[in-house]
Amino acid sequence: MTETPRATPDVVTGSIRLLAEQGWEATTVDRLAQAAGISRATFFRKYGSKEDIVFADHAANLERLEQLLARSGAAPGADPAVALREGVLLVFRHHLDHRERALARNALLRQVPQLRDRELITSHRYERVLQRYLRSALPETPARATLATALSAAAVAVHNAYLRGWLRAPDTDPSAELAAQTERLARALVAGFGHPGAAPAGEPTAARARPAVVVTVLDPAADTEQVLASVRDALR
């Protein structure tokens, strides 16, 4: 896929807002170029098509993500869970730092179903960047490729869920919660695959290798002893 040229923030945001307000079909490239104060030929040369400019900032954002992960991978004793957390946070903060653009793009995507395919392709590109990093950063075991695939997909899914929540309530800032949940997810998945480096520093090695167990308590009145007894009965 051809990379989208980088556009200046004002032109990108203004163009997306114009497309959302005036309608996808009704807004021509000539109108976008006029609003940007440039010729039609210059608009095409710098920004490409209408679809290209809607996602123009992601090319630069993907590059920043790759650079962050490369720095992390080169650091001695780097923790993949921490690097994944910081990578997801970098992408999420980009939307929060460009609030008007993110809201305008979300409004446009809700109006134009055909743009959702491009959005999905963009998500897959972030996923592939994370997956490439994890394939080299995770402990070298037969399950590494599978874990990298699962973890990168899960991290992008969690990011997108938090992004949708923020778009519904843009005056909030769930960055800290997203960061904590992403790192927790990474450590749980790595531990589930039996990698000893999954737990935070200071936790005994034996505990790191324990399988993840999820217990759902259906009786809110049950006390700790009752829950433990039920678990013991289930394991017999």
Short mmCIF file of C-alpha atoms in Angstrom, two decimals:
data_model
loop_
_atom_site.label_atom_id
_atom_site.label_comp_id
_atom_site.label_asym_id
_atom_site.label_seq_id
_atom_site.Cartn_x
_atom_site.Cartn_y
_atom_site.Cartn_z
CA MET A 1 0.00 0.00 0.00
CA THR A 2 1.32 3.44 -0.89
CA GLU A 3 2.22 5.60 2.07
CA THR A 4 0.06 8.66 2.58
CA PRO A 5 2.06 11.91 2.31
CA ARG A 6 2.39 13.83 5.53
CA ALA A 7 0.14 16.86 5.71
CA THR A 8 0.35 19.89 7.93
CA PRO A 9 -2.02 19.66 10.92
CA ASP A 10 -4.13 22.69 10.00
CA VAL A 11 -4.86 21.44 6.49
CA VAL A 12 -5.57 17.90 7.68
CA THR A 13 -7.91 19.00 10.46
CA GLY A 14 -9.62 21.63 8.32
CA SER A 15 -10.16 19.21 5.45
CA ILE A 16 -11.59 16.47 7.67
CA ARG A 17 -13.90 18.94 9.37
CA LEU A 18 -15.07 20.27 6.01
CA LEU A 19 -15.78 16.76 4.74
CA ALA A 20 -17.73 15.95 7.90
CA GLU A 21 -19.75 19.18 7.85
CA GLN A 22 -20.49 19.46 4.13
CA GLY A 23 -20.69 15.78 3.26
CA TRP A 24 -18.29 13.34 1.64
CA GLU A 25 -19.83 13.35 -1.83
CA ALA A 26 -20.68 17.05 -1.81
CA THR A 27 -17.15 18.16 -0.93
CA THR A 28 -14.79 18.05 -3.91
CA VAL A 29 -11.01 18.15 -3.93
CA ASP A 30 -11.35 21.59 -5.55
CA ARG A 31 -13.27 22.76 -2.48
CA LEU A 32 -10.68 21.28 -0.12
CA ALA A 33 -7.85 22.91 -2.04
CA GLN A 34 -9.65 26.25 -2.03
CA ALA A 35 -10.16 26.03 1.75
CA ALA A 36 -6.48 25.18 2.19
CA GLY A 37 -5.45 28.12 -0.01
CA ILE A 38 -3.61 25.98 -2.58
CA SER A 39 -4.25 24.81 -6.13
CA ARG A 40 -5.93 21.50 -6.94
CA ALA A 41 -2.67 20.16 -8.40
CA THR A 42 -0.73 21.10 -5.27
CA PHE A 43 -3.36 19.45 -3.07
CA PHE A 44 -3.08 16.18 -5.00
CA ARG A 45 0.72 16.35 -4.99
CA LYS A 46 1.01 17.03 -1.25
CA TYR A 47 -1.98 15.19 0.19
CA GLY A 48 -3.33 12.76 -2.40
CA SER A 49 -7.04 11.95 -2.57
CA LYS A 50 -9.84 12.85 -0.17
CA GLU A 51 -9.44 9.45 1.46
CA ASP A 52 -5.69 9.94 1.85
CA ILE A 53 -6.05 13.20 3.75
CA VAL A 54 -8.52 11.69 6.22
CA PHE A 55 -5.75 9.35 7.42
CA ALA A 56 -2.77 11.53 6.53
CA ASP A 57 -1.34 11.80 10.05
CA HIS A 58 -1.08 8.05 10.61
CA ALA A 59 2.02 7.59 8.43
CA ALA A 60 4.03 9.88 10.69
CA ASN A 61 2.48 8.34 13.81
CA LEU A 62 3.44 4.83 12.70
CA GLU A 63 6.99 6.04 12.17
CA ARG A 64 7.09 7.48 15.70
CA LEU A 65 5.83 4.17 17.06
CA GLU A 66 8.52 2.23 15.20
CA GLN A 67 11.20 4.58 16.52
CA LEU A 68 9.98 4.21 20.10
CA LEU A 69 9.98 0.41 19.87
CA ALA A 70 13.41 0.40 18.20
CA ARG A 71 14.84 2.44 21.07
CA SER A 72 13.24 0.10 23.57
CA GLY A 73 14.56 -2.98 21.79
CA ALA A 74 18.08 -1.59 21.82
CA ALA A 75 18.02 -0.86 25.57
CA PRO A 76 19.71 -3.47 27.80
CA GLY A 77 17.19 -5.50 29.80
CA ALA A 78 14.21 -3.94 28.03
CA ASP A 79 10.82 -5.15 29.24
CA PRO A 80 8.45 -5.93 26.31
CA ALA A 81 5.39 -5.30 28.50
CA VAL A 82 6.59 -1.80 29.32
CA ALA A 83 7.50 -1.08 25.68
CA LEU A 84 4.08 -2.28 24.54
CA ARG A 85 2.43 -0.05 27.14
CA GLU A 86 4.41 2.98 26.00
CA GLY A 87 3.72 2.23 22.34
CA VAL A 88 -0.03 1.96 22.82
CA LEU A 89 0.02 5.11 24.94
CA LEU A 90 1.92 7.03 22.24
CA VAL A 91 -0.76 6.19 19.67
CA PHE A 92 -3.60 7.02 22.05
CA ARG A 93 -2.08 10.34 23.12
CA HIS A 94 -1.83 11.35 19.47
CA HIS A 95 -5.63 11.37 19.28
CA LEU A 96 -5.99 13.28 22.53
CA ASP A 97 -3.37 15.82 21.47
CA HIS A 98 -5.30 16.40 18.21
CA ARG A 99 -8.74 16.44 19.77
CA GLU A 100 -10.55 18.46 17.09
CA ARG A 101 -9.16 16.29 14.32
CA ALA A 102 -10.04 13.05 16.08
CA LEU A 103 -13.61 14.15 16.72
CA ALA A 104 -14.08 15.39 13.15
CA ARG A 105 -12.67 12.14 11.74
CA ASN A 106 -14.95 10.08 13.97
CA ALA A 107 -17.97 12.07 12.79
CA LEU A 108 -16.92 11.55 9.18
CA LEU A 109 -16.36 7.80 9.59
CA ARG A 110 -19.85 7.45 11.04
CA GLN A 111 -21.24 9.10 7.90
CA VAL A 112 -19.14 7.25 5.28
CA PRO A 113 -19.07 3.44 5.58
CA GLN A 114 -16.47 3.11 2.81
CA LEU A 115 -13.89 4.85 4.99
CA ARG A 116 -14.19 2.18 7.66
CA ASP A 117 -12.27 -0.28 5.49
CA ARG A 118 -9.38 2.18 5.37
CA GLU A 119 -9.65 2.60 9.14
CA LEU A 120 -9.40 -1.18 9.53
CA ILE A 121 -6.31 -1.27 7.30
CA THR A 122 -4.75 1.45 9.45
CA SER A 123 -5.41 -0.56 12.62
CA HIS A 124 -3.78 -3.60 11.02
CA ARG A 125 -0.70 -1.53 10.24
CA TYR A 126 -0.32 -0.58 13.90
CA GLU A 127 -0.81 -4.23 14.79
CA ARG A 128 1.93 -5.34 12.39
CA VAL A 129 4.39 -2.81 13.84
CA LEU A 130 3.74 -4.13 17.35
CA GLN A 131 3.93 -7.73 16.17
CA ARG A 132 7.32 -7.23 14.50
CA TYR A 133 8.71 -5.74 17.70
CA LEU A 134 7.30 -8.52 19.90
CA ARG A 135 8.65 -11.27 17.64
CA SER A 136 12.15 -10.12 18.47
CA ALA A 137 11.63 -8.80 22.02
CA LEU A 138 9.76 -11.69 23.65
CA PRO A 139 11.69 -14.64 25.14
CA GLU A 140 12.84 -17.07 22.47
CA THR A 141 10.50 -20.04 22.77
CA PRO A 142 8.47 -22.13 20.29
CA ALA A 143 5.38 -20.09 21.22
CA ARG A 144 6.96 -16.68 20.60
CA ALA A 145 5.40 -16.08 17.17
CA THR A 146 1.94 -17.10 18.42
CA LEU A 147 2.26 -14.93 21.51
CA ALA A 148 3.43 -11.94 19.44
CA THR A 149 0.41 -12.32 17.16
CA ALA A 150 -2.05 -12.63 20.04
CA LEU A 151 -0.54 -9.84 22.10
CA SER A 152 -0.31 -7.30 19.28
CA ALA A 153 -3.92 -7.96 18.25
CA ALA A 154 -5.12 -7.72 21.86
CA ALA A 155 -3.20 -4.47 22.47
CA VAL A 156 -4.73 -2.81 19.40
CA ALA A 157 -8.20 -4.04 20.39
CA VAL A 158 -7.82 -2.58 23.89
CA HIS A 159 -6.52 0.71 22.46
CA ASN A 160 -9.46 0.95 20.08
CA ALA A 161 -11.95 0.22 22.86
CA TYR A 162 -10.51 3.01 25.00
CA LEU A 163 -10.45 5.33 21.98
CA ARG A 164 -14.14 4.71 21.29
CA GLY A 165 -14.89 5.43 24.94
CA TRP A 166 -12.93 8.66 24.81
CA LEU A 167 -14.67 9.76 21.60
CA ARG A 168 -17.97 9.42 23.44
CA ALA A 169 -16.61 11.46 26.37
CA PRO A 170 -13.77 13.62 24.99
CA ASP A 171 -13.46 15.71 28.14
CA THR A 172 -12.03 12.69 29.98
CA ASP A 173 -8.46 11.37 29.87
CA PRO A 174 -8.24 7.58 30.35
CA SER A 175 -4.55 7.45 29.37
CA ALA A 176 -3.32 6.21 32.76
CA GLU A 177 -5.95 3.48 32.91
CA LEU A 178 -5.19 2.39 29.34
CA ALA A 179 -1.46 2.22 30.11
CA ALA A 180 -2.04 0.11 33.23
CA GLN A 181 -4.48 -2.24 31.50
CA THR A 182 -2.17 -2.73 28.51
CA GLU A 183 0.78 -3.68 30.71
CA ARG A 184 -1.43 -5.97 32.79
CA LEU A 185 -2.72 -7.63 29.64
CA ALA A 186 0.82 -8.16 28.34
CA ARG A 187 2.02 -9.73 31.58
CA ALA A 188 -1.04 -11.98 31.85
CA LEU A 189 -0.65 -13.30 28.31
CA VAL A 190 3.08 -13.82 28.65
CA ALA A 191 2.55 -15.62 31.96
CA GLY A 192 -0.15 -17.75 30.35
CA PHE A 193 2.41 -18.95 27.81
CA GLY A 194 4.76 -19.91 30.64
CA HIS A 195 7.47 -17.28 30.18
CA PRO A 196 9.29 -16.67 33.47
CA GLY A 197 9.87 -12.96 32.76
CA ALA A 198 6.19 -12.10 32.78
CA ALA A 199 5.81 -10.82 36.32
CA PRO A 200 6.97 -7.44 37.60
CA ALA A 201 10.46 -7.26 39.06
CA GLY A 202 10.66 -8.54 42.61
CA GLU A 203 7.99 -11.22 42.26
CA PRO A 204 9.29 -14.78 42.89
CA THR A 205 10.15 -16.75 39.75
CA ALA A 206 7.84 -19.59 40.76
CA ALA A 207 4.92 -17.19 40.88
CA ARG A 208 5.77 -15.83 37.43
CA ALA A 209 5.33 -19.23 35.81
CA ARG A 210 1.93 -19.94 37.37
CA PRO A 211 -0.95 -20.26 34.90
CA ALA A 212 -3.51 -17.49 34.84
CA VAL A 213 -6.78 -18.45 36.54
CA VAL A 214 -10.01 -16.45 36.28
CA VAL A 215 -12.66 -17.00 38.96
CA THR A 216 -16.18 -15.62 38.57
CA VAL A 217 -18.17 -15.32 41.79
CA LEU A 218 -21.90 -15.48 41.05
CA ASP A 219 -23.01 -15.11 44.68
CA PRO A 220 -22.10 -11.61 45.93
CA ALA A 221 -22.73 -12.74 49.50
CA ALA A 222 -20.10 -15.49 49.39
CA ASP A 223 -17.13 -15.00 51.70
CA THR A 224 -13.49 -15.87 50.98
CA GLU A 225 -13.68 -19.35 52.54
CA GLN A 226 -16.74 -20.26 50.48
CA VAL A 227 -15.03 -19.10 47.27
CA LEU A 228 -11.88 -21.09 48.08
CA ALA A 229 -13.93 -24.18 48.92
CA SER A 230 -15.74 -23.93 45.57
CA VAL A 231 -12.44 -23.65 43.73
CA ARG A 232 -11.02 -26.67 45.56
CA ASP A 233 -14.14 -28.69 44.73
CA ALA A 234 -13.87 -27.71 41.05
CA LEU A 235 -10.23 -28.81 40.87
CA ARG A 236 -10.88 -32.27 42.33
#
